[in-house]
Coordinates of C-alpha atoms and ligand atoms in Angstrom, one line a residue:
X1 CA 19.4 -10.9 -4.6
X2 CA 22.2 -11.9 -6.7
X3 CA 23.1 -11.3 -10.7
X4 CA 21.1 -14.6 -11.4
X5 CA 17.8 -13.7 -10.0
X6 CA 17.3 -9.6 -11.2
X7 CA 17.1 -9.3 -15.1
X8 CA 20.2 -7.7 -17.1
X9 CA 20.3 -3.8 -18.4
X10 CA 18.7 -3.0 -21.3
X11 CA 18.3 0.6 -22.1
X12 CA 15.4 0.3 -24.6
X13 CA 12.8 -0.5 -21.9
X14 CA 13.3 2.9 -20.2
X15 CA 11.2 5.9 -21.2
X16 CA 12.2 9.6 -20.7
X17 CA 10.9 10.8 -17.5
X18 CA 12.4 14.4 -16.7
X19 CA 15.1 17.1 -17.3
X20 CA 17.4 16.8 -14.4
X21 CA 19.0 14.3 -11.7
X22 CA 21.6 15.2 -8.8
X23 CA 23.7 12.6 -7.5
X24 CA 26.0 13.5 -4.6
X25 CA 29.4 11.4 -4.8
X26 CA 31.2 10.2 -7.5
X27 CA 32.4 7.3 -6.2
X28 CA 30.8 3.4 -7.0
X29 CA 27.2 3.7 -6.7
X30 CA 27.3 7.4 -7.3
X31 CA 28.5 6.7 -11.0
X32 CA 26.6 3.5 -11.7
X33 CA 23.2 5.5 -10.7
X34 CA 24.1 8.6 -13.1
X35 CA 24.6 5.9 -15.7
X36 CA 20.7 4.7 -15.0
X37 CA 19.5 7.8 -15.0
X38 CA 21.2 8.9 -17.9
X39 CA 18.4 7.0 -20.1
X40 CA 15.4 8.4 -18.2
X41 CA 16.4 12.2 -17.7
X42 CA 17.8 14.7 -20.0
X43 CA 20.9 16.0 -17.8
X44 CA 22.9 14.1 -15.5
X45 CA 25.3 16.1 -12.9
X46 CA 27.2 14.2 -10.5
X47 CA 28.6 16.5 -7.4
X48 CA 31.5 15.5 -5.8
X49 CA 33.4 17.1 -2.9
X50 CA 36.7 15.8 -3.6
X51 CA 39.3 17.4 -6.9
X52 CA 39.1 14.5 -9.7
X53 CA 42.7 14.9 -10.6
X54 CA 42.7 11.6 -12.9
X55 CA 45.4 9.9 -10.6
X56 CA 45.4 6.6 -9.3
X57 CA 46.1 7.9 -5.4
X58 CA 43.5 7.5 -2.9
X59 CA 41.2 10.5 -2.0
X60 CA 40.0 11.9 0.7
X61 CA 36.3 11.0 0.6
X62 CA 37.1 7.2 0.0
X63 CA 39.6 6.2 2.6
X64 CA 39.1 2.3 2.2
X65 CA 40.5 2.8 -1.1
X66 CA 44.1 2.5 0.6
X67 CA 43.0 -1.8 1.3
X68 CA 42.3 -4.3 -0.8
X69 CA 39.0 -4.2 -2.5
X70 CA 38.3 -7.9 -4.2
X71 CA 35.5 -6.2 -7.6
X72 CA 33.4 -9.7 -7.5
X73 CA 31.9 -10.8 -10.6
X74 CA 28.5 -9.2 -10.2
X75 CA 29.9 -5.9 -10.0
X76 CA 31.9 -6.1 -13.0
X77 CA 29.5 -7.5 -15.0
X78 CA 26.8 -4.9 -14.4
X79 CA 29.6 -2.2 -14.7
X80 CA 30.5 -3.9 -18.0
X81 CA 27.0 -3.8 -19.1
X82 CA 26.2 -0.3 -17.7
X83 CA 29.9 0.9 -19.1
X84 CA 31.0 -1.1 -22.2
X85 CA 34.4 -1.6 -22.7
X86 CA 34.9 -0.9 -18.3
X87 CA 36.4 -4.8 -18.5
X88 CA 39.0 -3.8 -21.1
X89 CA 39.9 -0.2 -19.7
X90 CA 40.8 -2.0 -16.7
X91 CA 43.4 -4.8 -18.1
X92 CA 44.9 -2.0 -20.2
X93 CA 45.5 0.0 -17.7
X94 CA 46.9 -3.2 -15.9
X95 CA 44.4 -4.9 -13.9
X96 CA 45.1 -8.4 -13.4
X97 CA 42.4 -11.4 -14.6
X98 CA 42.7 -14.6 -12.6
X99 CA 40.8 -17.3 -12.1
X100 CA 38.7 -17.3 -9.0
X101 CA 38.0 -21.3 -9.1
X102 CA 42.0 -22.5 -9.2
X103 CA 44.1 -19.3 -9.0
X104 CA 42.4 -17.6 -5.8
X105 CA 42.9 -19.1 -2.6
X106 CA 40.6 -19.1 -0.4
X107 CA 41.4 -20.4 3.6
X108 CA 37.8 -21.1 5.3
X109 CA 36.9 -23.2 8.1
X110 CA 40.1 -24.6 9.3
X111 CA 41.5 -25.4 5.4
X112 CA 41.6 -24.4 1.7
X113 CA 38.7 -24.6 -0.3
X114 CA 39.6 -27.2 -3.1
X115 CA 40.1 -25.9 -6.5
X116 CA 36.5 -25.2 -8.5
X117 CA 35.7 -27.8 -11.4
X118 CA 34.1 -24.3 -13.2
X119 CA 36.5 -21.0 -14.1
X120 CA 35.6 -17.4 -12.8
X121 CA 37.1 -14.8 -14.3
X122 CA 38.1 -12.1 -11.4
X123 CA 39.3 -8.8 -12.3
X124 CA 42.2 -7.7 -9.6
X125 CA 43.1 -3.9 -9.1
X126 CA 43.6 -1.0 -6.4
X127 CA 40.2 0.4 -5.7
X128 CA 41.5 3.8 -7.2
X129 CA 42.2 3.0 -10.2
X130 CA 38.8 0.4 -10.7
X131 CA 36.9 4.0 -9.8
X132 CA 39.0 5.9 -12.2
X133 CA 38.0 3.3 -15.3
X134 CA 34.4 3.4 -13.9
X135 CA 34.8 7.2 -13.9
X136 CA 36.2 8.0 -17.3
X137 CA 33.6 5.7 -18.9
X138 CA 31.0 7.0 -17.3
X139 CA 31.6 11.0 -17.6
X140 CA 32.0 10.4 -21.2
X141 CA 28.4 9.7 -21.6
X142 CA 26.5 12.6 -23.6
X143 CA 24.0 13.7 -20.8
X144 CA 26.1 13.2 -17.5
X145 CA 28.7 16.0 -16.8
X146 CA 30.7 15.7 -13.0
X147 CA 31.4 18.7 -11.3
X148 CA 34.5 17.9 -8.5
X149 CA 35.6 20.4 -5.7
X150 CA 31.7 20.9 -5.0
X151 CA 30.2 20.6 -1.6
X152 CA 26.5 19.6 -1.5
X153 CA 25.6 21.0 1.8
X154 CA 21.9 21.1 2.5
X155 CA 18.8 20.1 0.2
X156 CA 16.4 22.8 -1.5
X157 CA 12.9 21.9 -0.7
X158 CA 9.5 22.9 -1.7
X159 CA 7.6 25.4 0.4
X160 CA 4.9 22.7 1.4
X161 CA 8.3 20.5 2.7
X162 CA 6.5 17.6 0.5
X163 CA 9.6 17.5 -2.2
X164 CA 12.9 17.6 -2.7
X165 CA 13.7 20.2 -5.8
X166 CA 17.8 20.4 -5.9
X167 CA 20.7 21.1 -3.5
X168 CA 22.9 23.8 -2.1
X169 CA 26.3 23.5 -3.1
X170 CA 29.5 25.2 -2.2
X171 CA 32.3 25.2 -5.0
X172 CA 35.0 28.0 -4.6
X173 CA 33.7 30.2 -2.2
X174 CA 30.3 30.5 -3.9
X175 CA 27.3 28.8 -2.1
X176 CA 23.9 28.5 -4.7
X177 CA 21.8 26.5 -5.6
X178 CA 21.3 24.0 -8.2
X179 CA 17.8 22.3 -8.8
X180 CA 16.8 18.9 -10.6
X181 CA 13.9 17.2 -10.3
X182 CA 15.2 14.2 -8.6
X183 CA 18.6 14.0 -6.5
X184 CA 19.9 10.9 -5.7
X185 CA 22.2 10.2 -2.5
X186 CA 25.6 8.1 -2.9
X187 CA 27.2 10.2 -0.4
X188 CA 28.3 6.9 1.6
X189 CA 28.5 6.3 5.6
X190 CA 28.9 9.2 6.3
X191 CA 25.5 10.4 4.3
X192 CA 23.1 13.4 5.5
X193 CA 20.1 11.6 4.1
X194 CA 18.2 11.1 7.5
X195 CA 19.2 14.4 9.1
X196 CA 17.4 15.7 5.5
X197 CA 14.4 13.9 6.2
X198 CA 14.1 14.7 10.2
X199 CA 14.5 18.4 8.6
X200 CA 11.7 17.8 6.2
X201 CA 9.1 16.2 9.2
X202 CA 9.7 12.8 7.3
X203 CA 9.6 9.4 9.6
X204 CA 13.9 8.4 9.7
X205 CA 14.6 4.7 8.6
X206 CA 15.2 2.3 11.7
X207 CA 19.0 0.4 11.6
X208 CA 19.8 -2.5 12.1
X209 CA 23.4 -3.0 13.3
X210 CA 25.9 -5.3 13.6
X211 CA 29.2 -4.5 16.1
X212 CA 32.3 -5.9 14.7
X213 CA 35.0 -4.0 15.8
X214 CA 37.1 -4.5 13.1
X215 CA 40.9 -3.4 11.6
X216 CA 42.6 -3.3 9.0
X217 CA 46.2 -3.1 8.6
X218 CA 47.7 -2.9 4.5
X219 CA 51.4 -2.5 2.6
X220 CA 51.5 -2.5 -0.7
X221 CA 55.1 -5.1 -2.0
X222 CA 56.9 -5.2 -5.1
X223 CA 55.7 -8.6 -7.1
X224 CA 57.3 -9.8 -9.6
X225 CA 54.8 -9.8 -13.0
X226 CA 54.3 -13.4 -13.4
X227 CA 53.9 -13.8 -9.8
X228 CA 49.7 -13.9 -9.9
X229 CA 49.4 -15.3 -5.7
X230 CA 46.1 -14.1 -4.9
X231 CA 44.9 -15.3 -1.2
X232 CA 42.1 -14.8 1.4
X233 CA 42.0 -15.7 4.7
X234 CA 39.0 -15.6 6.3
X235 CA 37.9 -15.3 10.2
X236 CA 37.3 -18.1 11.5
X237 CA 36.6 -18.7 15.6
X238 CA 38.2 -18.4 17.9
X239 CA 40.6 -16.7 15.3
X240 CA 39.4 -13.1 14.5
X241 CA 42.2 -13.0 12.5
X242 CA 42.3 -12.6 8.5
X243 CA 44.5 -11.1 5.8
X244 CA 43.9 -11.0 1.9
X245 CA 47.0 -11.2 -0.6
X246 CA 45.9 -9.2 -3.8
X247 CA 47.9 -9.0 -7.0
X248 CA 47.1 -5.6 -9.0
X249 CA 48.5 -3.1 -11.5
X250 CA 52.3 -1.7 -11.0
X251 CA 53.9 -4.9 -10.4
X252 CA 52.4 -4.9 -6.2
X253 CA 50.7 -6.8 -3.8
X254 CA 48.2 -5.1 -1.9
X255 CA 48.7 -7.1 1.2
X256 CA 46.1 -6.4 3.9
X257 CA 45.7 -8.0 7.6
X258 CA 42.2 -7.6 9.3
X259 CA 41.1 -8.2 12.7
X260 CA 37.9 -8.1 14.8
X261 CA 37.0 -7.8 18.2
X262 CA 39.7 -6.3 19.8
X263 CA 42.6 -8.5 17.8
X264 CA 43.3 -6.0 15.5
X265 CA 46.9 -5.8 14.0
X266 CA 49.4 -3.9 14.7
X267 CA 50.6 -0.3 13.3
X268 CA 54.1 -1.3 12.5
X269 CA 56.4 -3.8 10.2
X270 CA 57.6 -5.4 12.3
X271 CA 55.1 -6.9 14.6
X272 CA 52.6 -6.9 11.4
X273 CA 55.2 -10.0 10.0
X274 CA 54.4 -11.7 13.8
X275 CA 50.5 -11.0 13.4
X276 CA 50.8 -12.6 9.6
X277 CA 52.9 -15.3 11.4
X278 CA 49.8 -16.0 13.6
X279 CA 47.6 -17.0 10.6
X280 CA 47.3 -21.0 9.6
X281 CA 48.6 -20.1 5.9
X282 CA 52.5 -19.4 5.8
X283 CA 52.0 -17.1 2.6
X284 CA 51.5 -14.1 4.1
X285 CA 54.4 -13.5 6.6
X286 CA 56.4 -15.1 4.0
X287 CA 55.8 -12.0 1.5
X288 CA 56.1 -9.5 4.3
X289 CA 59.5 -10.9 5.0
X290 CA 60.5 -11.4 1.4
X291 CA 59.3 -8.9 -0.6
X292 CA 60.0 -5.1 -0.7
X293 CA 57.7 -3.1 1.2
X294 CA 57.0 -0.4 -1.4
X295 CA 54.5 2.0 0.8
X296 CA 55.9 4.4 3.0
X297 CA 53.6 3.6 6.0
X298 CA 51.0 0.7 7.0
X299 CA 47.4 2.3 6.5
X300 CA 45.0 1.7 8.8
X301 CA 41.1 1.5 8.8
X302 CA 38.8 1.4 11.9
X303 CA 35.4 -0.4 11.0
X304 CA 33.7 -1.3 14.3
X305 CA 29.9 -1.5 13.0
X306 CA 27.9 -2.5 9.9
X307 CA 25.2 -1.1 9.1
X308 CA 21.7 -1.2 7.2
X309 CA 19.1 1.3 7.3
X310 CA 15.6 0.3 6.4
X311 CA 14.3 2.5 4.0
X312 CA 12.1 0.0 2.6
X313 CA 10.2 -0.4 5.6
X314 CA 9.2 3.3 5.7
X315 CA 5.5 4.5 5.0
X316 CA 6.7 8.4 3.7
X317 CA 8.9 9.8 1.2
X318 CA 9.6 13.1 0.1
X319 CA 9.3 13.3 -3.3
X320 CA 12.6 14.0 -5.3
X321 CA 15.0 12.2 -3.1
X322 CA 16.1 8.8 -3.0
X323 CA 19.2 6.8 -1.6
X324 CA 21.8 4.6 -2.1
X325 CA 25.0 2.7 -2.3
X326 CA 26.7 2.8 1.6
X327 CA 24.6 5.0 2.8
X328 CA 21.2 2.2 2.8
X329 CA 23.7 -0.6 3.7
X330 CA 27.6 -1.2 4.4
X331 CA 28.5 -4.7 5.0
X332 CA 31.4 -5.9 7.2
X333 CA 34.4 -5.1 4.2
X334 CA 35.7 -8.9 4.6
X335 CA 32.7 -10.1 2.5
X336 CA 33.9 -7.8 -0.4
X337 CA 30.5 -6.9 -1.5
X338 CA 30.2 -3.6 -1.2
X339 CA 31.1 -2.4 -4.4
X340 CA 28.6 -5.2 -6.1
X341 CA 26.0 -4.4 -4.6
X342 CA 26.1 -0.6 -5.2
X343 CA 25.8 -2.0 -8.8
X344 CA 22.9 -4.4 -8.2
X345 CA 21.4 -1.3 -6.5
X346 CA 21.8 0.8 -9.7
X347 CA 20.5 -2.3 -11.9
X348 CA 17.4 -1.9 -9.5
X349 CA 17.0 1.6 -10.0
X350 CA 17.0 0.8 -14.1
X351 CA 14.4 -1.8 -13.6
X352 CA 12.2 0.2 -11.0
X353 CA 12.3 3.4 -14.0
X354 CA 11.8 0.9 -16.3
X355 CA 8.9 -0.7 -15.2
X356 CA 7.2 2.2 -13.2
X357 CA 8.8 5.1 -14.2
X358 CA 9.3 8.1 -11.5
X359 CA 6.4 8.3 -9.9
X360 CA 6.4 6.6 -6.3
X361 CA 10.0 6.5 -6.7
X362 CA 11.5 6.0 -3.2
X363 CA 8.9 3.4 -2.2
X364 CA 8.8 1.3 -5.6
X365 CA 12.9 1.4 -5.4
X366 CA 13.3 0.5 -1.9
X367 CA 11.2 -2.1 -2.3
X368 CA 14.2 -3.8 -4.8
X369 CA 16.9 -2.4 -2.9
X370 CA 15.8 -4.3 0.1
X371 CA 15.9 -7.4 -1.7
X372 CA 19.4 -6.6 -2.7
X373 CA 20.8 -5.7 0.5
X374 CA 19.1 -8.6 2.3
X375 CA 20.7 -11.4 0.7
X376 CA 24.0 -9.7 1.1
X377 CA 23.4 -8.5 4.5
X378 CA 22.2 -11.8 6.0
X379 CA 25.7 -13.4 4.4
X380 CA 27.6 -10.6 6.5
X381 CA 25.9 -9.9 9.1
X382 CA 25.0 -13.6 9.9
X383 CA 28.4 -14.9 9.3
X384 CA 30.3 -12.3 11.8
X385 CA 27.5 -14.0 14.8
X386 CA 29.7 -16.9 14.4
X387 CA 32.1 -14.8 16.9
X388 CA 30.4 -14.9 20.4
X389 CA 31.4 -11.5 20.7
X390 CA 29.5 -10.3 18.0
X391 CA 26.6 -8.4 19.0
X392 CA 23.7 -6.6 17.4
X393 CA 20.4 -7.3 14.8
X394 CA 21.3 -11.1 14.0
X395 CA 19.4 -12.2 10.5
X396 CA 16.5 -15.1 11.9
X397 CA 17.7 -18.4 11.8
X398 CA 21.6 -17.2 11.6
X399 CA 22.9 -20.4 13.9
X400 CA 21.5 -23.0 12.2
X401 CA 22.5 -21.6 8.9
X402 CA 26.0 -20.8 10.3
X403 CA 26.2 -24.3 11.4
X404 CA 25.6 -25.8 7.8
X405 CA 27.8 -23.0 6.0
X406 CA 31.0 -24.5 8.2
X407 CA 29.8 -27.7 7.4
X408 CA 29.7 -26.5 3.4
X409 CA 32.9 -25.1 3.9
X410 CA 34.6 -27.9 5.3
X411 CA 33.3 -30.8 2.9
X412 CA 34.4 -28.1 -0.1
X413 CA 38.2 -28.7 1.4
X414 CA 38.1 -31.7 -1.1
X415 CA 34.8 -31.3 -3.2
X416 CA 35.5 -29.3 -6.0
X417 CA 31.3 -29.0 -7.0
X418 CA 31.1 -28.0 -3.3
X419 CA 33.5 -25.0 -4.0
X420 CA 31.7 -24.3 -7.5
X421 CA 28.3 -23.4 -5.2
X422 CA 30.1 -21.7 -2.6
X423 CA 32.2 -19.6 -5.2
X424 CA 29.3 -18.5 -7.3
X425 CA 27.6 -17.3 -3.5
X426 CA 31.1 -15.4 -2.9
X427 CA 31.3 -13.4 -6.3
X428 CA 26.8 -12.7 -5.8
X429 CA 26.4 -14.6 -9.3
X430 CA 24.3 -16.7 -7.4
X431 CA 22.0 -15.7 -4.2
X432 CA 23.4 -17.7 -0.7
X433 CA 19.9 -19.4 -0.8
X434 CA 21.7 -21.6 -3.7
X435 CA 23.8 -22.9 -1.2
X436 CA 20.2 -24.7 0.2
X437 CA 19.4 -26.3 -3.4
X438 CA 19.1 -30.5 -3.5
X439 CA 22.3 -31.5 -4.8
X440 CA 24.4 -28.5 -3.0
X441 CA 22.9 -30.3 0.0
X442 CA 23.2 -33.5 -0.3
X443 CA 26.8 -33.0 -0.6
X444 CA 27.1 -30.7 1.8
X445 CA 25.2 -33.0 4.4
X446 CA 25.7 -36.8 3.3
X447 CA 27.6 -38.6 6.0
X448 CA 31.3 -39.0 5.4
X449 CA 34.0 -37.2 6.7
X450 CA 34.3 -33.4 7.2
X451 CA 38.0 -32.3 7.7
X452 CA 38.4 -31.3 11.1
Ligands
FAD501 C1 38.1 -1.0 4.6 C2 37.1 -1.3 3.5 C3 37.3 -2.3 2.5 C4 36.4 -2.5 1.5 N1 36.6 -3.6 0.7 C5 35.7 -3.8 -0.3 C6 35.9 -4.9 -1.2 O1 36.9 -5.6 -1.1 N2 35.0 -5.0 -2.2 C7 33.9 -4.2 -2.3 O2 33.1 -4.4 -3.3 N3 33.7 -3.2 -1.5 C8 34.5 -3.0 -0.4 N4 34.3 -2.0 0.4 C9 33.1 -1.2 0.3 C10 33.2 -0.1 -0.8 O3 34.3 0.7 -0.5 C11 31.9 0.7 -0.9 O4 30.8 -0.2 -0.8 C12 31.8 1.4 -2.3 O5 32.8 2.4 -2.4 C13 30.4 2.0 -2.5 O6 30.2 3.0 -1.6 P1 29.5 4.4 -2.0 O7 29.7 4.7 -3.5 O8 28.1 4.2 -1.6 O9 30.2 5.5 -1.0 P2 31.7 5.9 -0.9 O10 32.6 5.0 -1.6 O11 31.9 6.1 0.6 O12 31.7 7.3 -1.6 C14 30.9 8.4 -1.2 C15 31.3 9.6 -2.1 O13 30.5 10.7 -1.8 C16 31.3 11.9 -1.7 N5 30.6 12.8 -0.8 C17 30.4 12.6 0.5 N6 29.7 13.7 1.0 C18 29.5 14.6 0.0 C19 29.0 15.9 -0.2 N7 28.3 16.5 0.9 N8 29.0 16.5 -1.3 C20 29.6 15.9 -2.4 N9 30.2 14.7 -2.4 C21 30.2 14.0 -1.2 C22 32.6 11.4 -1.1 O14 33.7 12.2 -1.4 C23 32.8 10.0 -1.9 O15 33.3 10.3 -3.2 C24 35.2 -1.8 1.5 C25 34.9 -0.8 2.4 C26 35.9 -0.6 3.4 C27 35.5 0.5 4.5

C-alpha cells in the first residue's frame, strides 16, 4: 500500500470512542498514532523512556538516528496532514527541500538513473531533529500530554487475562500503574509486545525474516550552504556495497557507507575514504577527502535481519492492546521506508476508528497494516534476494520480479518517464505494483538496448 491507494486524513469521519489511550515510545509511529487517537479518545499520554531535552542530539532509544534517514514523500505528507505546519517547522529550522527527480542522485543497476521529466519535493534533515518537529507539533495538541524519563515495564491486565487495561510504569524510583482503555505499542525492535501476549495465554505472531547482515558506517562534513549534492548508492551484485550523501540542517553532510553480507565498512577514516573509493561513483571518497570531518567518531550500526511479524494472520487478541510501527515490521534501512510506513500505519489506524470504531480493534487494524507492510516488505525483502547470500522468507515470485526491476532500472539510465515510475515506487506515492502498469511496461520491456 502506498499514499495513492489508502484515502487521506480527515478528522470529521471519526467519532469519540473512549477516555484513555497509552502509547509506549515517542518516537515516529509512536507520535503519529497519539495524533489518531487524539480524535477518538479524550486523553492521549505518550510514555517514553528516554529525557526529551528538546535537543537535536541523538538518544538513547533511537540509535539509527546517528545515519542518514532519507523522510520519503509519503511520510511527510501524512505527517503534514496529521501535523499542519510539520513541512514548515522543518525548513525553518533548516531542513533542506530538493528535488528528488533532478537534484537526488540515485546509482542503481550499474548507472544513474536519468533525471525525472516530473519534480518531487524531498525534505532532507538528521532524523533528530525531523522527530523533534514531529514532536513539538504533536505534544501541543489539546488532549495528548508526553511523559519522558518513564519506563513502561509490564502490562496491567484484567483478572479473566481477556484485556489489556493500562501499564506499569517506572518514572523516578516510583513504580504504579497507569490505566487507559487501549495502549498502543510503538516501542520498536526491541518491543515486549509478544512476551505480553505469551504472558496473557494469547497465540504469538509467526516472523518472517530476512538475514542481511548489514553495516553502516556515517561522518557527518562541513558543506558549504549552496552545496545541495544529495546521492544514493545502492547495492547492487556482486557489490554489497552502498553509501548515501545527505545534505541537512547546520551547513553538513550526513555521509553514510553501508554494507551487507560480511562487506561491511570499516571503523576508521582512513580506510572508510578506500571503502568510498571502492564504489562506481567518485562523489563520495571525493567528500571524505575534501571536506572537514565535523563528527568526533564514525558511528556504526549493526542490522543483520529484517523483520515482519504477522499479526494479521493471528485468530486472538486481547482486547486493549494493539501494535505498531518497528515492532510489526522493520525493513532492510537502505529502502528508507521505515519512517513512511509508520505513518501509513497511523493513517490505517484513523481509517480502521473511522470506519469501525474500537471494537475488534487489533483484528480490523491488522488487517490494513498487513496491506501496508506488504507492499513495502516485498520491495525490501525481495530486492536484498538479489544477493545469493541472502537467506530467509523470500516474497513469491521475487526472481522474476527482481529480474524485471534491473531491467526497469537499467532502461531508466536514459528514460526519464522510466525514472518518473520508479521514483514515485521509491518515495511509496505510488505502490511497486505500478511499476507492472501497460505503459511502465512496455518501456521497461520493448526491445532496444539496456545499458550494460
Ligand atoms: C540504521 C537505520 C537507518 C534507517 N534509515 C531510515 C531512513 O532513511 N528512512 C526511514 O524512513 N526510516 C529509516 N529507518 C527506520 C526508522 O528509524 C524507524 O522505522 C522509525 O524510527 C519508526 O520506528 P518506531 O517509531 O516504530 O520505533 P523506534 O524509532 O525504534 O522508537 C521506539 C521508541 O520507544 C521507546 N521505548 C522502547 N521501550 C520503551 C519502554 N519500555 N517504555 C517507554 N518507551 C520505550 C524508545 O526509547 C524509542 O523512543 C532506519 C533504521 C535504521 C536501523
Amino acid at each position: 500500500m502506498s499514499l495513492a491507494t489508502i484515502d487521506r486524513y480527515d478528522p470529521d469521519r471519526v467519532s469519540r470512542h473512549g477516555d484513555h489511550a497509552i502509547v509506549v515510545g515517542a518516537s515516529i509511529a509512536g507520535l503519529l498514532a497519539a495524533r489518531v487517537l487524539a480524535d477518538a479518545f479524550e486523553h492521549v499520554t505518550i510514555i517514553e523512556r528516554d529525557p526529551l531535552d528538546g535537543g537535536t542530539e541523538p538518544r538513547r532509544g533511537v540509535p539509527q538516528a546517528e545515519h542518514v534517514h532519507v523522510l520519503l514523500s509519503a511520510g511527510q505528507e501524512i505527517m503534514e496532514d496529521l501535523a499542519p505546519g510539520f513541512s514548515d517547522d522543518l525548513v525553518d529550522a533548516g531542513a533542506v527541500v530538493c528535488d528528488l527527480s533532478r537534484e537526488f542522485h540515485v546509482h542503481a543497476a550499474g548507472d544513474l538513473i536519468s533525471p525525472g521529466t516530473t519534480p518531487i519535493p524531498i525534505y532532507l534533515a538528521s532524523r533528530p531533529l525531523v522527530e523533534r518537529v514531529l514532536r513539538a507539533r504533536i505534544a501541543a495538541h489539546g488532549r495528548i500530554t508526553l511523559r519522558s524519563a518513564c519506563q513502561v515495564i509490564e502490562p496491567v491486565v484484567t483478572d479473566a487475562r481477556e484485556t489489556i487495561r493500562g501499564v506499569v510504569v517506572h518514572q523516578e524510583g516510583d513504580t504504579h500503574e497507569v490505566t487507559a482503555d487501549l495502549v498502543v505499542d510503538a516501542s520498536g525492535r526491541s518491543s515486549r509486545a509478544t512476551a505480553w501476549l505469551d504472558r496473557l495465554g494469547y497465540p504469538r505472531p509467526s516472523a518472517e525474516e530476512v538475514h542481511v547482515d548489514l553495516a553502516y558506517r556515517t561522518c557527518q562534513l562541513r558543506r558549504p550552504p549552496d552545496d545541495l549534492r544529495a546521492l544514493l548508492v545502492m547495492p547492487a551484485p556482486p557489490r554489497a556495497r552502498g553509501a548515501a550523501v545527505l545534505p541537512v540542517e547546520g551547513d553538513r553532510w550526513f555521509v553514510t557507507l553501508v554494507g551487507m553480507h560480511g562487506q561491511h565498512p570499516p571503523d576508521e577514516l582512513d580506510e572508510l575514504r578506500d571503502f568510498a573509493g571502492s564504489l562506481p561513483v567518485p562523489m563520495v571518497r571525493e567528500l571524505l577527502e575534501e571536506r572537514e570531518v565535523v563528527t568526533p567518531k564514525v558511528a556504526r550500526y549493526r542490522y543483520p535481519t529484517q523483520t515482519r511479524r504477522r499479526f494479521d494472520t493471528l485468530e486472538e487478541h486481547p482486547r486493549g492492546m494493539i501494535v505498531l510501527g518497528d515492532a510489526v515490521a522493520n525493513f532492510n534501512p537502505i529502502y528508507g521506508q521505515g519512517m513512511s510506513v509508520s505513518a501509513l500505519q497511523a493513517l490505517s489506524l484513523h481509517h480502521t476508528l473511522a470506519d469501525d470504531g474500537t471494537e475488534n480493534l487489533a483484528p480490523n487494524l491488522y488487517r490494513r497494516v498487513g496491506k501496508v507492510v506488504e507492499g513495502a516488505w516485498n520491495l525490501a525483502a525481495g530486492g536484498d534476494f538479489q544477493f545469493p547470500q541472502t537467506e530467509g522468507s523470500k516474497p513469491p515470485g521475487t526472481d522474476v520480479v527482481n529480474r524485471y526491476i534491473n531491467r526497469l532500472h537499467r532502461k531508466a539510465h536514459t528514460d526519464g518517464e522510466l525514472a518518473d515510475a520508479f521514483n514515485e515506487v521509491v518515495v511509496m506515492r505510488q505502490p511497486p505494483t505500478s511499476l507492472f502498469r501497460p505503459k511502465v511496461a512496455w518501456r521497461t520491456l520493448r526491445p532496444g538496448q539496456t545499458p550494460r
